[in-house]
Short mmCIF file of C-alpha atoms in Angstrom, two decimals:
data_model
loop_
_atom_site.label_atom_id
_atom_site.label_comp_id
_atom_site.label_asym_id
_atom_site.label_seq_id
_atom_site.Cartn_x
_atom_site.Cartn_y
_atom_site.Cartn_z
CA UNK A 264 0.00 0.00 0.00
CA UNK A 265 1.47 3.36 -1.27
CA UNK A 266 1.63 6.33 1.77
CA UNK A 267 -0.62 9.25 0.88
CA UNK A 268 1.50 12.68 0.78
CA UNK A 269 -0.10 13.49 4.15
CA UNK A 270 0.70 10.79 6.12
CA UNK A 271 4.21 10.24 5.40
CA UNK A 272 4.80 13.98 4.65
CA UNK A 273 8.52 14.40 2.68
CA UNK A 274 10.58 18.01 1.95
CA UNK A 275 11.42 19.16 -1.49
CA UNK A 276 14.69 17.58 -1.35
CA UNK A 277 13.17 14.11 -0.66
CA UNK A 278 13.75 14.15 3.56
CA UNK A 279 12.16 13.26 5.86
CA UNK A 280 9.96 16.26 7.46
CA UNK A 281 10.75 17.05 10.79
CA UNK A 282 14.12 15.63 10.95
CA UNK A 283 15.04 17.07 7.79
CA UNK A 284 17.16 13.64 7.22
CA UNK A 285 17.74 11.24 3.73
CA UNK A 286 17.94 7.80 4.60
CA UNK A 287 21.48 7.72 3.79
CA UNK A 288 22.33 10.06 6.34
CA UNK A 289 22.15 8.14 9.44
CA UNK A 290 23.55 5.04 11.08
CA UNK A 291 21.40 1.97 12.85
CA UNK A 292 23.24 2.95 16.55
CA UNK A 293 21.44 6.40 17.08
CA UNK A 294 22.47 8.38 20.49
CA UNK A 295 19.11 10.78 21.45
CA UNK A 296 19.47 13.63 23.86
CA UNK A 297 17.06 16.32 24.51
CA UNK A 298 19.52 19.24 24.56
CA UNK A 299 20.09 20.41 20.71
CA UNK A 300 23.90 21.88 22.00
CA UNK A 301 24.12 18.33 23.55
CA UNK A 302 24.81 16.41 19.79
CA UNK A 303 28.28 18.26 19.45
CA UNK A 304 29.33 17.65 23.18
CA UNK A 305 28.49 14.03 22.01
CA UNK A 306 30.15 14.32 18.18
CA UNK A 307 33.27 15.70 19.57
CA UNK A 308 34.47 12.24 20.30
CA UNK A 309 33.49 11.09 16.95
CA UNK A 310 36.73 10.50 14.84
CA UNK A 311 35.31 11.68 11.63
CA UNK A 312 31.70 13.82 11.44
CA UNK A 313 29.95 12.77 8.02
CA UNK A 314 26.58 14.31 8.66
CA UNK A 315 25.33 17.83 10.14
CA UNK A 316 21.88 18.49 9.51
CA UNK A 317 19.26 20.64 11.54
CA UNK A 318 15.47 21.24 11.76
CA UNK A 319 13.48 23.16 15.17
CA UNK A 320 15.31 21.74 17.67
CA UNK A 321 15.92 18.31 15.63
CA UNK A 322 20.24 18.62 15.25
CA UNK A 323 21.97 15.60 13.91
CA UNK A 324 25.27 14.48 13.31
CA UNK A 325 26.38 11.30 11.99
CA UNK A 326 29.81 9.99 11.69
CA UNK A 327 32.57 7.17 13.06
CA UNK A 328 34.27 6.48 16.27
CA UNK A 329 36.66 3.58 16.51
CA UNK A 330 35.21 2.07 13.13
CA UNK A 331 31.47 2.27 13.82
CA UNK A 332 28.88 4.62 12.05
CA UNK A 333 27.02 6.16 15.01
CA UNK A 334 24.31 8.61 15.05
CA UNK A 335 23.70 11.38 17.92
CA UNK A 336 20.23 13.71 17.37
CA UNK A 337 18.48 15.61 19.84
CA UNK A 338 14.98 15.21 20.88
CA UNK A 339 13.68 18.51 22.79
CA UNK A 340 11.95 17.39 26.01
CA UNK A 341 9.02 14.90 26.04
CA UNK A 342 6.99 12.19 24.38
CA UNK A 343 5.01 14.42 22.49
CA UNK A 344 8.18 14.89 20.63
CA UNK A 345 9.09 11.27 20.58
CA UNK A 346 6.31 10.36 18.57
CA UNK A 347 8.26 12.17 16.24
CA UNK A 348 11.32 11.75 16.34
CA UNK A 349 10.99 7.96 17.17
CA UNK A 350 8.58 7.50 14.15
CA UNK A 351 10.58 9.55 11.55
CA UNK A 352 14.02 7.51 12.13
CA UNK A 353 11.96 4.41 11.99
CA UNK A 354 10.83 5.93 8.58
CA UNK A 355 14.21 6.81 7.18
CA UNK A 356 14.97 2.82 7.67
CA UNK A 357 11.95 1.12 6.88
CA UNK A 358 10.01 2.48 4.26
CA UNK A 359 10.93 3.06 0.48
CA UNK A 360 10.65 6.74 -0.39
CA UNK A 361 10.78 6.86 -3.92
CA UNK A 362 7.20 4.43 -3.74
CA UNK A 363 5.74 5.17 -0.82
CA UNK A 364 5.53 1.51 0.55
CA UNK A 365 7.02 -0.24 3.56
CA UNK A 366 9.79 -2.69 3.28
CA UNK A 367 9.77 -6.19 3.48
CA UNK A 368 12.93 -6.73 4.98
CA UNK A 369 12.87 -4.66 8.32
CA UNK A 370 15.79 -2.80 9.69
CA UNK A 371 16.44 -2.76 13.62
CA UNK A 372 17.85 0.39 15.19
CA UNK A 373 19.97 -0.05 18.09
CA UNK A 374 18.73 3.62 20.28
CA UNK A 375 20.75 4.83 23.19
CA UNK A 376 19.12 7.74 24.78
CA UNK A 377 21.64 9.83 27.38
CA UNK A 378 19.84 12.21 29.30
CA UNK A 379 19.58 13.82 32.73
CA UNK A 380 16.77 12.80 35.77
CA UNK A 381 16.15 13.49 39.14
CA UNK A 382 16.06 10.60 41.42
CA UNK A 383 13.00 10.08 44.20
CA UNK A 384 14.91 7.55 46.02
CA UNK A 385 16.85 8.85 49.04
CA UNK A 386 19.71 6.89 48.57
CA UNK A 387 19.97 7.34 44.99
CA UNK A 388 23.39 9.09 45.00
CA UNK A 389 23.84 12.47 42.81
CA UNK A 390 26.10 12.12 39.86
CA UNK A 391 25.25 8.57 39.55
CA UNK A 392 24.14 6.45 36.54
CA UNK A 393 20.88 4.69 35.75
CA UNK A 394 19.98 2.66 33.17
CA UNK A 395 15.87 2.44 33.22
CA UNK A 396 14.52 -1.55 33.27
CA UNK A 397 11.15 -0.10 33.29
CA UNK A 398 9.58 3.30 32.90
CA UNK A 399 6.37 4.15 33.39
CA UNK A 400 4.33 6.60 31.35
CA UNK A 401 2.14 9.12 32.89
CA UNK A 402 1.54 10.71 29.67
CA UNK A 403 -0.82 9.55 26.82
CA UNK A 404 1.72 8.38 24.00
CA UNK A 405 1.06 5.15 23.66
CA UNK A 406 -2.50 4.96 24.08
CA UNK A 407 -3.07 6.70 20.47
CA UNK A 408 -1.21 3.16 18.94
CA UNK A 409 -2.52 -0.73 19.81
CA UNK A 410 0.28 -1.68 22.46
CA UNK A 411 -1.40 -3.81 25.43
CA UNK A 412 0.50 -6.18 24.27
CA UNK A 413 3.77 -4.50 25.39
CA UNK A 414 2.49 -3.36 28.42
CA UNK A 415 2.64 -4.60 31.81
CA UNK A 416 -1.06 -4.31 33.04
CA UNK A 417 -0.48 -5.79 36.74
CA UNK A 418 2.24 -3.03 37.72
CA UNK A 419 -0.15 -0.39 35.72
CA UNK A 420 -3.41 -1.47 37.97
CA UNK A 421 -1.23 -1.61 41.40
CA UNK A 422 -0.20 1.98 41.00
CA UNK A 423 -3.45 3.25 40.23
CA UNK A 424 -4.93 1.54 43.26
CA UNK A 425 -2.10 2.53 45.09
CA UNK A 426 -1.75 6.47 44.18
CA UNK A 427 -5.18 7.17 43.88
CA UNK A 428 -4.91 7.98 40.60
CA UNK A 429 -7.12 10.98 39.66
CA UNK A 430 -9.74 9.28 36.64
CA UNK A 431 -9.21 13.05 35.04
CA UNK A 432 -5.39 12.07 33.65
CA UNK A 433 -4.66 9.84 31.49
CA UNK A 434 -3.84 5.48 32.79
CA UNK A 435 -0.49 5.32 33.34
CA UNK A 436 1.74 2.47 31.24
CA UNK A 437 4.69 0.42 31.99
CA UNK A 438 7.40 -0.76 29.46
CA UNK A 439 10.51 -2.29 29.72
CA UNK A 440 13.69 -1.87 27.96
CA UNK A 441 15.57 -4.10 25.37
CA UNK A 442 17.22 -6.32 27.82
CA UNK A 443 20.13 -7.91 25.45
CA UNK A 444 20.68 -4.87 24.19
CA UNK A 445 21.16 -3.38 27.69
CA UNK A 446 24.09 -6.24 28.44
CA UNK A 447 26.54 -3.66 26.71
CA UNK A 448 25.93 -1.12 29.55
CA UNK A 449 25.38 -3.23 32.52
CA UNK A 450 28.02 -2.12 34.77
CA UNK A 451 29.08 -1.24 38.75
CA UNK A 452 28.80 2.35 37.43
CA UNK A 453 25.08 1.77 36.22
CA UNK A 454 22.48 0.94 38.90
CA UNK A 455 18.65 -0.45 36.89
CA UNK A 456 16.30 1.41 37.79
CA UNK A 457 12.46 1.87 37.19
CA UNK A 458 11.89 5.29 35.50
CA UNK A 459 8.62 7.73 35.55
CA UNK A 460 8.03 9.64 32.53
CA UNK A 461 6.26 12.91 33.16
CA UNK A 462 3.82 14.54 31.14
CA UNK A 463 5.95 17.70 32.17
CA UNK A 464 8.80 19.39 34.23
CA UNK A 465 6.70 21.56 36.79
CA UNK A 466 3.37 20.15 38.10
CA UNK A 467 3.50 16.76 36.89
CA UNK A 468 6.63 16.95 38.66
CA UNK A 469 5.32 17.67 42.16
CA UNK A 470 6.98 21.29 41.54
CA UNK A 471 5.11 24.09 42.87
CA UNK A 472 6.54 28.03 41.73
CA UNK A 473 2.86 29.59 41.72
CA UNK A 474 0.07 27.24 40.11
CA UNK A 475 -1.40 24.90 43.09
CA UNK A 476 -0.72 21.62 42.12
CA UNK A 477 -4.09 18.68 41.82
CA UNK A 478 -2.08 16.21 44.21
CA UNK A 479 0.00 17.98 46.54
CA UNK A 480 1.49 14.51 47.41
CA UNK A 481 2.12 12.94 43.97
CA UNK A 482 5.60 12.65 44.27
CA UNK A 483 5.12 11.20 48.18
CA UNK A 484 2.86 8.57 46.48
CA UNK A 485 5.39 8.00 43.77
CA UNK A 486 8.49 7.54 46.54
CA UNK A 487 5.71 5.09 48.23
CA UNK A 488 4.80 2.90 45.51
CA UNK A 489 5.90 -0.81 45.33
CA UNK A 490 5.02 -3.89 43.37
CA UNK A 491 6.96 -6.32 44.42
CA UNK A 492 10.66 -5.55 44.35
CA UNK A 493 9.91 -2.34 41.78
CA UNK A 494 10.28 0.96 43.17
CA UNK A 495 10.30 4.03 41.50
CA UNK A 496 13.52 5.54 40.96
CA UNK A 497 13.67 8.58 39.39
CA UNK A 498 11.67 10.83 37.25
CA UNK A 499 11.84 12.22 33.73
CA UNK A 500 10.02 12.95 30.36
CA UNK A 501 11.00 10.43 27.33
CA UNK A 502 12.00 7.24 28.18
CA UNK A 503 8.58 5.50 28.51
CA UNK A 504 8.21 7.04 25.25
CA UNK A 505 11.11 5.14 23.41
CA UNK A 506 10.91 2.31 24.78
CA UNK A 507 6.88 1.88 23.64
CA UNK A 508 7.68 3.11 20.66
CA UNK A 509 10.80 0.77 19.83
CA UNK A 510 8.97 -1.98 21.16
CA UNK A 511 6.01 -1.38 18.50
CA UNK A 512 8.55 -0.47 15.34
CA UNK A 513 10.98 -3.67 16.22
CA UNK A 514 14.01 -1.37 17.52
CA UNK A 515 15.86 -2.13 20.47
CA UNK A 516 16.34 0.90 23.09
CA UNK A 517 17.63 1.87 26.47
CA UNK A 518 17.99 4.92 27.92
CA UNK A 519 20.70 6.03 30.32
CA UNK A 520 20.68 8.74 32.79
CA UNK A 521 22.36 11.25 34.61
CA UNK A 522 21.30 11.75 38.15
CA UNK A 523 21.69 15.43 38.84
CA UNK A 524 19.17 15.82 41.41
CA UNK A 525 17.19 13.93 44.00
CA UNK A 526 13.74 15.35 44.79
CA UNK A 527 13.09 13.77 47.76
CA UNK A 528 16.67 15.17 49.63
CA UNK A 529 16.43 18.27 47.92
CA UNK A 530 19.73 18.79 46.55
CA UNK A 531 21.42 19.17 43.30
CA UNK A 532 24.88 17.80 41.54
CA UNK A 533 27.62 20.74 42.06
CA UNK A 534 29.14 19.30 38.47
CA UNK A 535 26.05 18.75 36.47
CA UNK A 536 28.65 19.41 33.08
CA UNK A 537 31.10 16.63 34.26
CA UNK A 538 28.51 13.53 35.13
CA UNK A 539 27.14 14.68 31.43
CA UNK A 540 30.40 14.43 30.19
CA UNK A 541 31.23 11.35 32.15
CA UNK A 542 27.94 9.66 30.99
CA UNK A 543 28.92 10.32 27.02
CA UNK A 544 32.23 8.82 27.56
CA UNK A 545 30.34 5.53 28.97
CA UNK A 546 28.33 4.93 26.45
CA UNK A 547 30.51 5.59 23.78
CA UNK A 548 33.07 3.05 25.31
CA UNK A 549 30.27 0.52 25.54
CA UNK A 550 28.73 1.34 22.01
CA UNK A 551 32.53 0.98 20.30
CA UNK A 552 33.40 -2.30 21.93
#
């Protein structure tokens, strides 16, 4: 079946919309991070850069470290623009642009995303990594595609029994990560970790500056919750995202992150720059052998 102009929507020069990307212009290990001025800090280590493109906040660069084609593009924040960014590089590998149709032989993209995250758990340590076994969604993302199937309705239904969960917001959903892909950056450095995507940074965060907030004690309830040995660990706005997403399209994700705070203690990393910095050089070690 041949994709009507408006549904896969392509730029005069034959790329992809958003992204602003030809299929020959990225690699099948793609690095995300939400910070646009994050893809250079990321390229610098690259031995060769191939690829600089740009679109909105959309920057990519593709090129080769140690021998291996690797691709680093930011997101902006949350899964709103996941959808996009998730479903466009899915595009780029899987469907044939001069007809219009999908492929028959499928492409797998190994995603890494690097980002930063607060931690809820007290002894979460600042400047610490996590690599997210689950996440849970407390946005609406994957509810517009059919993915029960990928979800984990038991954890779902204990934390809506168990937070109260107001009927006016949308039912939470768990995912999990790819978990051979995630061998590569199992490590003493990396603790697993089960990860709460919010719907955004302030009030879905348990932030208050001046709005009053619907649940004064979400982020209480979300320190509280248990099923079985899962505890939430930290909070932050994409990963439930990619991994539903990946799961659906057949790519394998993780996503990696930074603690620079921990909401429950209060306090924030004095080096924010260096864990970055330290995080990159991880997973570029791990990606390149």
């Amino acid at each position: 079946m041949q994709l009507g102009p408006s549904e896969l929507i392509l730029n005069a020069d034959s790329s992809i919309y958003h992204l602003n990307l030809c299929p020959e212009d990225i690699a099948t290990t793609i690095i995300t991070v939400g910070d646009p001025d994050r893809v250079s800090q990321v390229s610098n280590h690259f031995d060769k850069i191939e690829v600089k493109k740009g679109k909105r906040e959309f920057i990519t660069h593709t090129g080769t470290l140690k021998g291996k084609r690797l691709t680093v593009i930011s997101t902006g924040i949350g899964t709103d623009n996941i959808d996009i960014v998730l479903n466009e590089l899915d595009a780029l590998v899987n469907i044939n642009f001069a007809t219009r149709t999908i492929k028959e032989q499928k492409t797998s993209l190994e995603i890494v995303r690097i980002g930063t995250s607060g931690a809820i758990q007290p002894e979460i340590e600042l400047d610490s990594f996590l690599l997210s076994e689950y996440a849970i969604g407390l946005d609406s993302l994957l509810h517009f595609y059919d993915s029960k199937h990928i979800q984990y309705p038991e954890i779902q239904e204990a934390f809506v029994k168990q937070t109260n969960w107001s009927k006016n917001k949308s039912i939470p959903y768990v995912v999990s990560y790819d978990s051979c892909f995630a061998k590569k950056f199992k490590s003493k450095k990396v603790r697993l970790g089960f990860t709460a995507t919010n719907v955004g940074f302030y009030g879905p965060q348990g932030r208050k500056i001046r709005l009053i907030n619907q649940d004064n004690k979400l982020n209480q309830k979300l320190l509280l919750f248990s099923y079985k040995d899962l505890k939430i660990s930290n909070l932050e706005m994409e990963t439930s995202g990619i991994y539903g997403l990946s799961k659906l399209l057949g790519h394998k994700s993780v996503s990696l992150n930074a603690i620079l705070a921990n909401r429950t203690t209060g306090e924030f990393s004095k080096q924010p720059q260096k864990t970055i910095e330290d995080l990159i050089k991880f997973t570029l070690e791990r990606l390149t052998n």
